[in-house]
PDB file of C-alpha atoms in Angstrom:
ATOM      1  CA  MET A   1     -11.763 -44.673   8.603  1.00 37.00           C
ATOM      2  CA  ARG A   2     -10.297 -41.504  10.036  1.00 38.00           C
ATOM      3  CA  VAL A   3     -12.571 -39.573  12.345  1.00 36.00           C
ATOM      4  CA  VAL A   4     -11.578 -35.983  12.845  1.00 36.00           C
ATOM      5  CA  GLN A   5     -13.688 -33.452  14.641  1.00 37.00           C
ATOM      6  CA  ALA A   6     -16.229 -32.370  11.997  1.00 34.00           C
ATOM      7  CA  HIS A   7     -13.647 -33.842   9.559  1.00 34.00           C
ATOM      8  CA  ARG A   8     -11.597 -30.654   9.868  1.00 35.00           C
ATOM      9  CA  ALA A   9      -8.389 -29.649  11.583  1.00 37.00           C
ATOM     10  CA  ALA A  10     -10.334 -26.914  13.326  1.00 36.00           C
ATOM     11  CA  GLU A  11     -13.959 -26.402  14.204  1.00 38.00           C
ATOM     12  CA  ALA A  12     -15.977 -23.310  14.857  1.00 39.00           C
ATOM     13  CA  GLY A  13     -16.949 -22.819  18.471  1.00 41.00           C
ATOM     14  CA  SER A  14     -20.360 -21.716  19.640  1.00 41.00           C
ATOM     15  CA  ASP A  15     -19.238 -18.112  19.426  1.00 43.00           C
ATOM     16  CA  GLY A  16     -17.996 -18.452  15.863  1.00 42.00           C
ATOM     17  CA  SER A  17     -14.329 -18.617  16.806  1.00 38.00           C
ATOM     18  CA  ARG A  18     -12.067 -21.322  15.485  1.00 36.00           C
ATOM     19  CA  VAL A  19     -11.092 -24.025  17.953  1.00 36.00           C
ATOM     20  CA  SER A  20      -7.977 -25.903  16.932  1.00 36.00           C
ATOM     21  CA  SER A  21      -8.033 -29.692  16.893  1.00 40.00           C
ATOM     22  CA  PRO A  22      -5.188 -31.086  18.968  1.00 39.00           C
ATOM     23  CA  MET A  23      -5.262 -34.623  17.650  1.00 42.00           C
ATOM     24  CA  ALA A  24      -6.877 -36.801  15.019  1.00 45.00           C
ATOM     25  CA  VAL A  25      -8.591 -39.955  16.165  1.00 45.00           C
ATOM     26  CA  SER A  26      -8.078 -42.895  13.848  1.00 50.00           C
ATOM     27  CA  THR A  27      -9.373 -46.433  13.939  1.00 53.00           C
ATOM     28  CA  ALA A  28      -7.639 -47.177  10.648  1.00 56.00           C
ATOM     29  CA  ASP A  29      -4.326 -47.209  12.525  1.00 57.00           C
ATOM     30  CA  SER A  30      -5.490 -49.991  14.847  1.00 65.00           C
ATOM     31  CA  PRO A  31      -4.688 -53.632  14.094  1.00 71.00           C
ATOM     32  CA  SER A  32      -7.414 -55.965  12.950  1.00 76.00           C
ATOM     33  CA  PRO A  33     -10.107 -56.557  15.603  1.00 81.00           C
ATOM     34  CA  ASP A  34      -9.423 -60.269  15.150  1.00 86.00           C
ATOM     35  CA  LEU A  35      -6.107 -59.748  16.937  1.00 86.00           C
ATOM     36  CA  ALA A  36      -7.822 -58.215  19.968  1.00 87.00           C
ATOM     37  CA  PHE A  37     -10.449 -60.974  20.044  1.00 91.00           C
ATOM     38  CA  ALA A  38      -7.725 -63.636  19.919  1.00 93.00           C
ATOM     39  CA  HIS A  39      -5.984 -61.990  22.886  1.00 94.00           C
ATOM     40  CA  MET A  40      -9.267 -61.900  24.793  1.00 94.00           C
ATOM     41  CA  LEU A  41      -9.977 -65.591  24.173  1.00 95.00           C
ATOM     42  CA  VAL A  42      -6.480 -66.618  25.222  1.00 96.00           C
ATOM     43  CA  GLY A  43      -6.768 -64.454  28.320  1.00 96.00           C
ATOM     44  CA  VAL A  44     -10.059 -66.042  29.339  1.00 96.00           C
ATOM     45  CA  GLY A  45      -8.444 -69.457  28.983  1.00 96.00           C
ATOM     46  CA  GLY A  46      -5.515 -68.449  31.188  1.00 96.00           C
ATOM     47  CA  MET A  47      -7.782 -67.048  33.877  1.00 97.00           C
ATOM     48  CA  GLY A  48      -9.916 -70.178  33.762  1.00 97.00           C
ATOM     49  CA  ALA A  49      -6.837 -72.361  34.172  1.00 96.00           C
ATOM     50  CA  ALA A  50      -5.786 -70.350  37.233  1.00 96.00           C
ATOM     51  CA  PHE A  51      -9.178 -70.690  38.922  1.00 96.00           C
ATOM     52  CA  ALA A  52      -9.376 -74.397  38.043  1.00 96.00           C
ATOM     53  CA  LEU A  53      -5.978 -75.008  39.635  1.00 95.00           C
ATOM     54  CA  LEU A  54      -7.031 -73.280  42.832  1.00 94.00           C
ATOM     55  CA  ALA A  55     -10.247 -75.299  42.888  1.00 93.00           C
ATOM     56  CA  ILE A  56      -8.652 -78.732  42.504  1.00 93.00           C
ATOM     57  CA  TRP A  57      -5.444 -78.264  44.502  1.00 91.00           C
ATOM     58  CA  PRO A  58      -5.906 -78.886  48.257  1.00 84.00           C
ATOM     59  CA  GLY A  59      -4.755 -76.041  50.477  1.00 85.00           C
ATOM     60  CA  ALA A  60      -3.766 -73.888  47.528  1.00 86.00           C
ATOM     61  CA  LEU A  61      -4.593 -70.647  49.328  1.00 86.00           C
ATOM     62  CA  ALA A  62      -3.065 -71.611  52.661  1.00 87.00           C
ATOM     63  CA  SER A  63      -0.046 -69.395  51.991  1.00 89.00           C
ATOM     64  CA  ARG A  64       1.155 -66.923  49.380  1.00 89.00           C
ATOM     65  CA  TRP A  65       4.205 -69.179  49.008  1.00 90.00           C
ATOM     66  CA  HIS A  66       2.229 -72.343  48.318  1.00 92.00           C
ATOM     67  CA  PRO A  67       3.337 -73.818  44.934  1.00 93.00           C
ATOM     68  CA  ALA A  68      -0.244 -73.911  43.661  1.00 95.00           C
ATOM     69  CA  THR A  69      -0.782 -70.288  44.684  1.00 95.00           C
ATOM     70  CA  LEU A  70       2.349 -69.165  42.857  1.00 94.00           C
ATOM     71  CA  ALA A  71       1.362 -71.229  39.826  1.00 96.00           C
ATOM     72  CA  ALA A  72      -2.186 -69.856  39.773  1.00 96.00           C
ATOM     73  CA  VAL A  73      -1.026 -66.251  40.185  1.00 96.00           C
ATOM     74  CA  HIS A  74       1.280 -66.499  37.179  1.00 96.00           C
ATOM     75  CA  LEU A  75      -1.290 -68.366  35.097  1.00 97.00           C
ATOM     76  CA  PHE A  76      -3.726 -65.554  35.829  1.00 97.00           C
ATOM     77  CA  ALA A  77      -1.273 -62.673  35.385  1.00 96.00           C
ATOM     78  CA  VAL A  78       0.864 -63.822  32.439  1.00 96.00           C
ATOM     79  CA  GLY A  79      -1.451 -66.296  30.746  1.00 96.00           C
ATOM     80  CA  GLY A  80      -4.727 -64.483  31.410  1.00 96.00           C
ATOM     81  CA  LEU A  81      -4.495 -60.810  32.298  1.00 95.00           C
ATOM     82  CA  ALA A  82      -1.531 -59.880  30.099  1.00 95.00           C
ATOM     83  CA  PRO A  83      -3.081 -61.071  26.801  1.00 96.00           C
ATOM     84  CA  VAL A  84      -6.322 -59.247  27.604  1.00 94.00           C
ATOM     85  CA  MET A  85      -4.540 -56.012  28.480  1.00 93.00           C
ATOM     86  CA  PHE A  86      -2.261 -56.040  25.457  1.00 94.00           C
ATOM     87  CA  GLY A  87      -5.101 -56.977  23.130  1.00 92.00           C
ATOM     88  CA  ALA A  88      -7.089 -53.997  24.374  1.00 89.00           C
ATOM     89  CA  LEU A  89      -4.080 -51.677  24.221  1.00 89.00           C
ATOM     90  CA  PHE A  90      -3.284 -52.639  20.636  1.00 88.00           C
ATOM     91  CA  GLN A  91      -6.703 -51.249  19.721  1.00 85.00           C
ATOM     92  CA  PHE A  92      -6.772 -48.359  22.193  1.00 83.00           C
ATOM     93  CA  VAL A  93      -3.306 -46.825  21.805  1.00 83.00           C
ATOM     94  CA  PRO A  94      -3.588 -45.947  18.080  1.00 82.00           C
ATOM     95  CA  VAL A  95      -6.902 -44.213  18.791  1.00 78.00           C
ATOM     96  CA  ALA A  96      -5.462 -42.325  21.765  1.00 74.00           C
ATOM     97  CA  SER A  97      -2.219 -41.331  20.054  1.00 73.00           C
ATOM     98  CA  GLY A  98      -3.250 -41.080  16.397  1.00 76.00           C
ATOM     99  CA  LEU A  99      -0.265 -43.248  15.407  1.00 77.00           C
ATOM    100  CA  ALA A 100      -0.221 -46.732  13.951  1.00 79.00           C
ATOM    101  CA  LEU A 101       1.329 -49.720  15.680  1.00 80.00           C
ATOM    102  CA  PRO A 102       4.055 -51.644  13.856  1.00 79.00           C
ATOM    103  CA  GLN A 103       2.363 -54.375  11.833  1.00 78.00           C
ATOM    104  CA  TRP A 104       3.681 -57.825  12.785  1.00 80.00           C
ATOM    105  CA  ARG A 105       1.138 -60.101  11.168  1.00 80.00           C
ATOM    106  CA  ARG A 106       3.305 -63.227  11.248  1.00 85.00           C
ATOM    107  CA  ALA A 107       4.807 -62.527  14.651  1.00 87.00           C
ATOM    108  CA  ASP A 108       1.521 -61.703  16.385  1.00 90.00           C
ATOM    109  CA  PRO A 109       0.363 -65.347  16.805  1.00 92.00           C
ATOM    110  CA  VAL A 110       3.812 -66.331  18.068  1.00 93.00           C
ATOM    111  CA  LEU A 111       3.892 -63.557  20.657  1.00 92.00           C
ATOM    112  CA  LEU A 112       0.368 -64.347  21.748  1.00 94.00           C
ATOM    113  CA  ALA A 113       1.094 -68.067  22.110  1.00 95.00           C
ATOM    114  CA  ALA A 114       4.265 -67.320  24.090  1.00 96.00           C
ATOM    115  CA  MET A 115       2.299 -65.708  26.942  1.00 96.00           C
ATOM    116  CA  PRO A 116       0.162 -68.737  27.950  1.00 96.00           C
ATOM    117  CA  ALA A 117       3.042 -71.081  27.089  1.00 97.00           C
ATOM    118  CA  GLY A 118       5.359 -69.152  29.393  1.00 97.00           C
ATOM    119  CA  ALA A 119       2.728 -69.047  32.128  1.00 97.00           C
ATOM    120  CA  SER A 120       2.213 -72.814  31.813  1.00 97.00           C
ATOM    121  CA  GLY A 121       5.937 -73.434  32.031  1.00 96.00           C
ATOM    122  CA  MET A 122       6.241 -71.311  35.162  1.00 96.00           C
ATOM    123  CA  ALA A 123       3.231 -73.049  36.688  1.00 96.00           C
ATOM    124  CA  ALA A 124       4.800 -76.451  35.994  1.00 96.00           C
ATOM    125  CA  GLY A 125       8.042 -75.266  37.558  1.00 94.00           C
ATOM    126  CA  PHE A 126       6.344 -74.024  40.705  1.00 93.00           C
ATOM    127  CA  LEU A 127       4.254 -77.179  41.093  1.00 94.00           C
ATOM    128  CA  THR A 128       7.066 -79.684  40.438  1.00 93.00           C
ATOM    129  CA  GLY A 129      10.067 -77.731  41.709  1.00 89.00           C
ATOM    130  CA  ASP A 130      11.757 -78.270  38.348  1.00 90.00           C
ATOM    131  CA  MET A 131      13.910 -75.232  37.634  1.00 89.00           C
ATOM    132  CA  ALA A 132      14.160 -76.115  33.949  1.00 91.00           C
ATOM    133  CA  TRP A 133      10.425 -75.658  33.483  1.00 94.00           C
ATOM    134  CA  LEU A 134      10.485 -72.457  35.527  1.00 93.00           C
ATOM    135  CA  SER A 135      13.390 -70.999  33.556  1.00 92.00           C
ATOM    136  CA  ILE A 136      11.926 -71.878  30.152  1.00 94.00           C
ATOM    137  CA  GLY A 137       8.511 -70.562  31.090  1.00 96.00           C
ATOM    138  CA  ALA A 138       9.931 -67.359  32.522  1.00 95.00           C
ATOM    139  CA  GLY A 139      12.068 -66.846  29.435  1.00 94.00           C
ATOM    140  CA  LEU A 140       9.068 -67.211  27.133  1.00 96.00           C
ATOM    141  CA  GLY A 141       6.846 -65.002  29.242  1.00 95.00           C
ATOM    142  CA  LEU A 142       9.419 -62.256  29.769  1.00 96.00           C
ATOM    143  CA  SER A 143      10.336 -62.202  26.087  1.00 95.00           C
ATOM    144  CA  ALA A 144       6.717 -61.954  24.935  1.00 95.00           C
ATOM    145  CA  LEU A 145       5.888 -59.211  27.441  1.00 96.00           C
ATOM    146  CA  LEU A 146       9.024 -57.195  26.691  1.00 95.00           C
ATOM    147  CA  ILE A 147       8.482 -57.340  22.941  1.00 94.00           C
ATOM    148  CA  SER A 148       4.818 -56.397  23.307  1.00 93.00           C
ATOM    149  CA  ALA A 149       5.750 -53.526  25.623  1.00 93.00           C
ATOM    150  CA  GLY A 150       8.395 -52.382  23.161  1.00 91.00           C
ATOM    151  CA  ARG A 151       5.781 -52.307  20.415  1.00 89.00           C
ATOM    152  CA  LEU A 152       3.731 -49.857  22.461  1.00 89.00           C
ATOM    153  CA  ALA A 153       6.778 -47.853  23.557  1.00 88.00           C
ATOM    154  CA  PHE A 154       7.673 -47.357  19.890  1.00 86.00           C
ATOM    155  CA  VAL A 155       4.378 -45.536  19.413  1.00 85.00           C
ATOM    156  CA  PHE A 156       4.803 -43.414  22.549  1.00 82.00           C
ATOM    157  CA  VAL A 157       8.299 -42.325  21.540  1.00 82.00           C
ATOM    158  CA  ARG A 158       7.055 -41.250  18.102  1.00 80.00           C
ATOM    159  CA  CYS A 159       4.081 -39.368  19.506  1.00 78.00           C
ATOM    160  CA  GLN A 160       4.851 -35.651  19.329  1.00 74.00           C
ATOM    161  CA  GLN A 161       1.784 -34.506  21.269  1.00 72.00           C
ATOM    162  CA  ARG A 162       2.306 -35.430  24.918  1.00 69.00           C
ATOM    163  CA  THR A 163      -1.362 -35.521  25.841  1.00 73.00           C
ATOM    164  CA  PRO A 164      -2.293 -36.627  29.372  1.00 75.00           C
ATOM    165  CA  ILE A 165      -3.541 -40.009  28.161  1.00 77.00           C
ATOM    166  CA  VAL A 166      -0.317 -40.756  26.271  1.00 79.00           C
ATOM    167  CA  PHE A 167       1.789 -39.692  29.252  1.00 81.00           C
ATOM    168  CA  ALA A 168      -0.283 -41.830  31.635  1.00 82.00           C
ATOM    169  CA  LEU A 169      -0.019 -44.884  29.373  1.00 85.00           C
ATOM    170  CA  TYR A 170       3.720 -44.343  29.135  1.00 84.00           C
ATOM    171  CA  VAL A 171       4.023 -44.253  32.926  1.00 86.00           C
ATOM    172  CA  ALA A 172       1.963 -47.444  33.218  1.00 90.00           C
ATOM    173  CA  LEU A 173       4.312 -49.109  30.751  1.00 91.00           C
ATOM    174  CA  LEU A 174       7.228 -48.183  33.001  1.00 91.00           C
ATOM    175  CA  GLY A 175       5.413 -50.004  35.798  1.00 92.00           C
ATOM    176  CA  LEU A 176       5.371 -53.157  33.669  1.00 94.00           C
ATOM    177  CA  LEU A 177       9.077 -52.815  32.949  1.00 94.00           C
ATOM    178  CA  GLY A 178       9.755 -52.487  36.676  1.00 94.00           C
ATOM    179  CA  ALA A 179       7.817 -55.689  37.373  1.00 95.00           C
ATOM    180  CA  LEU A 180       9.670 -57.542  34.601  1.00 95.00           C
ATOM    181  CA  ALA A 181      13.052 -56.344  35.866  1.00 95.00           C
ATOM    182  CA  CYS A 182      12.297 -57.682  39.343  1.00 94.00           C
ATOM    183  CA  ALA A 183      11.072 -60.948  37.808  1.00 94.00           C
ATOM    184  CA  ALA A 184      14.287 -61.366  35.828  1.00 93.00           C
ATOM    185  CA  VAL A 185      16.415 -60.922  38.948  1.00 91.00           C
ATOM    186  CA  LEU A 186      14.279 -63.430  40.862  1.00 90.00           C
ATOM    187  CA  ILE A 187      14.474 -66.024  38.096  1.00 88.00           C
ATOM    188  CA  VAL A 188      18.256 -65.717  37.874  1.00 86.00           C
ATOM    189  CA  GLY A 189      18.473 -66.253  41.626  1.00 82.00           C
ATOM    190  CA  PHE A 190      16.163 -69.282  41.430  1.00 78.00           C
ATOM    191  CA  ALA A 191      18.151 -70.793  38.581  1.00 74.00           C
ATOM    192  CA  ASN A 192      21.521 -70.345  40.278  1.00 74.00           C
ATOM    193  CA  ARG A 193      20.189 -71.598  43.634  1.00 68.00           C
ATOM    194  CA  THR A 194      22.779 -69.382  45.273  1.00 60.00           C
ATOM    195  CA  THR A 195      20.580 -67.611  47.774  1.00 61.00           C
ATOM    196  CA  GLU A 196      17.035 -67.712  49.001  1.00 70.00           C
ATOM    197  CA  PRO A 197      14.702 -65.389  47.079  1.00 72.00           C
ATOM    198  CA  SER A 198      14.437 -61.951  48.595  1.00 83.00           C
ATOM    199  CA  ILE A 199      10.996 -61.400  50.084  1.00 88.00           C
ATOM    200  CA  ALA A 200      11.444 -57.664  49.600  1.00 91.00           C
ATOM    201  CA  LEU A 201      12.173 -58.192  45.905  1.00 92.00           C
ATOM    202  CA  VAL A 202       9.089 -60.392  45.550  1.00 92.00           C
ATOM    203  CA  ASP A 203       7.029 -57.645  47.169  1.00 93.00           C
ATOM    204  CA  TRP A 204       8.468 -55.054  44.795  1.00 94.00           C
ATOM    205  CA  HIS A 205       7.734 -57.339  41.863  1.00 95.00           C
ATOM    206  CA  ALA A 206       4.097 -57.576  42.930  1.00 94.00           C
ATOM    207  CA  LEU A 207       3.881 -53.856  43.706  1.00 93.00           C
ATOM    208  CA  TRP A 208       5.217 -52.818  40.301  1.00 94.00           C
ATOM    209  CA  ALA A 209       2.848 -55.251  38.587  1.00 94.00           C
ATOM    210  CA  ILE A 210      -0.309 -54.392  40.537  1.00 93.00           C
ATOM    211  CA  ALA A 211       0.092 -50.705  41.347  1.00 92.00           C
ATOM    212  CA  GLY A 212       2.414 -49.618  38.558  1.00 91.00           C
ATOM    213  CA  TRP A 213       1.140 -51.622  35.580  1.00 93.00           C
ATOM    214  CA  VAL A 214      -2.460 -52.663  36.282  1.00 92.00           C
ATOM    215  CA  GLY A 215      -3.349 -49.696  38.500  1.00 90.00           C
ATOM    216  CA  GLY A 216      -1.569 -47.203  36.282  1.00 87.00           C
ATOM    217  CA  LEU A 217      -3.259 -48.540  33.173  1.00 88.00           C
ATOM    218  CA  MET A 218      -6.694 -48.442  34.791  1.00 87.00           C
ATOM    219  CA  ALA A 219      -6.141 -44.857  35.905  1.00 82.00           C
ATOM    220  CA  ALA A 220      -4.914 -43.833  32.452  1.00 79.00           C
ATOM    221  CA  VAL A 221      -7.835 -45.356  30.587  1.00 78.00           C
ATOM    222  CA  ALA A 222     -10.387 -44.148  33.149  1.00 77.00           C
ATOM    223  CA  GLY A 223      -9.082 -40.605  32.786  1.00 70.00           C
ATOM    224  CA  MET A 224     -10.049 -40.762  29.144  1.00 69.00           C
ATOM    225  CA  VAL A 225     -13.133 -42.981  29.108  1.00 70.00           C
ATOM    226  CA  VAL A 226     -15.043 -41.749  32.169  1.00 69.00           C
ATOM    227  CA  PRO A 227     -15.320 -38.126  30.993  1.00 64.00           C
ATOM    228  CA  MET A 228     -16.582 -39.436  27.646  1.00 63.00           C
ATOM    229  CA  PHE A 229     -19.717 -40.876  29.154  1.00 67.00           C
ATOM    230  CA  HIS A 230     -20.520 -38.768  32.205  1.00 62.00           C
ATOM    231  CA  VAL A 231     -23.577 -36.585  31.770  1.00 54.00           C
ATOM    232  CA  THR A 232     -23.442 -34.865  35.146  1.00 50.00           C
ATOM    233  CA  ASP A 233     -21.863 -31.550  36.046  1.00 49.00           C
ATOM    234  CA  ALA A 234     -18.309 -31.008  34.921  1.00 43.00           C
ATOM    235  CA  TYR A 235     -15.441 -32.226  37.070  1.00 44.00           C
ATOM    236  CA  PRO A 236     -13.682 -29.644  39.239  1.00 52.00           C
ATOM    237  CA  PRO A 237     -11.231 -27.554  37.193  1.00 49.00           C
ATOM    238  CA  ALA A 238      -8.195 -29.200  38.793  1.00 54.00           C
ATOM    239  CA  TRP A 239      -9.497 -32.587  37.677  1.00 53.00           C
ATOM    240  CA  GLY A 240     -10.421 -31.241  34.292  1.00 46.00           C
ATOM    241  CA  ARG A 241      -6.842 -30.192  33.595  1.00 45.00           C
ATOM    242  CA  LEU A 242      -5.813 -33.814  34.098  1.00 48.00           C
ATOM    243  CA  SER A 243      -8.504 -35.099  31.742  1.00 44.00           C
ATOM    244  CA  LEU A 244      -8.157 -35.271  27.992  1.00 39.00           C
ATOM    245  CA  ILE A 245     -11.857 -34.883  27.240  1.00 39.00           C
ATOM    246  CA  HIS A 246     -14.424 -32.355  28.499  1.00 38.00           C
ATOM    247  CA  ILE A 247     -17.676 -33.599  27.014  1.00 34.00           C
ATOM    248  CA  SER A 248     -19.741 -31.602  29.490  1.00 36.00           C
ATOM    249  CA  GLU A 249     -18.375 -28.358  27.977  1.00 39.00           C
ATOM    250  CA  PRO A 250     -20.361 -27.944  24.748  1.00 38.00           C
ATOM    251  CA  THR A 251     -18.079 -25.226  23.408  1.00 34.00           C
ATOM    252  CA  ARG A 252     -14.948 -27.257  23.968  1.00 39.00           C
ATOM    253  CA  ARG A 253     -15.163 -30.438  21.943  1.00 41.00           C
ATOM    254  CA  THR A 254     -12.098 -32.477  21.140  1.00 42.00           C
ATOM    255  CA  PRO A 255     -11.763 -35.018  18.331  1.00 42.00           C
ATOM    256  CA  ILE A 256     -12.099 -37.831  20.845  1.00 42.00           C
ATOM    257  CA  SER A 257     -15.313 -36.446  22.313  1.00 40.00           C
ATOM    258  CA  TYR A 258     -16.679 -36.279  18.788  1.00 36.00           C
ATOM    259  CA  ALA A 259     -15.412 -39.757  18.013  1.00 38.00           C
ATOM    260  CA  VAL A 260     -17.338 -41.363  20.862  1.00 38.00           C
ATOM    261  CA  PHE A 261     -20.498 -40.640  18.919  1.00 37.00           C
ATOM    262  CA  CYS A 262     -19.037 -41.686  15.570  1.00 37.00           C
ATOM    263  CA  LEU A 263     -17.011 -44.834  16.191  1.00 38.00           C
ATOM    264  CA  LYS A 264     -19.192 -47.870  15.733  1.00 37.00           C
TER     265      LYS A 264
END
């Protein structure tokens, strides 16, 4: 189904003028909902494994460098949070951009399985000190995340209309790439055992992941979703220019503001 404002490229405003439609909103371009549900289920399992590890391992939270803490963090982030975020993005990005994701029906289960498998391998490496497990797990996790990020980047590069939501999602994706780059350098250092891991690099890895990727993605999605549902006075004009939707302005409806009432 393709939902376009009033099913036209332009719609008459309240004064009879024609208001151009900047972007079509399509759910037909999204992958099957089954793919998103599978990502959600895998993510819940990864988060549950992280909390279970913290619950059964004595002194797990005594230090950020405790093996169980490092294992739980990566189980949560790579095995839990990442599948949930990518599953949601695979549905959200086509609607926000109007472009279809590349269809990888056979590769999708493999990529999805690689995230919890990589997280489990890293957790085993942290808990046992076995660098083989850590390297294999990191390789699986990094590969799955990079390929999934590349799938989204392909859509952003093709998108000709640089709307605020597309730009914000693109910036958030850069945050993920920064976190993965730091992770790759850390893993190479661990594997070579040449030097002690740089605390500063670990901090940058966490900062890129939390502030750049997770925080950036939350800000991007909130900038689109919150104005959809607010029924109070309009945001200040400076905020409005950063928002894609202005539902509170009856004479200025976008395809997405129309779609919120049509997509079921």
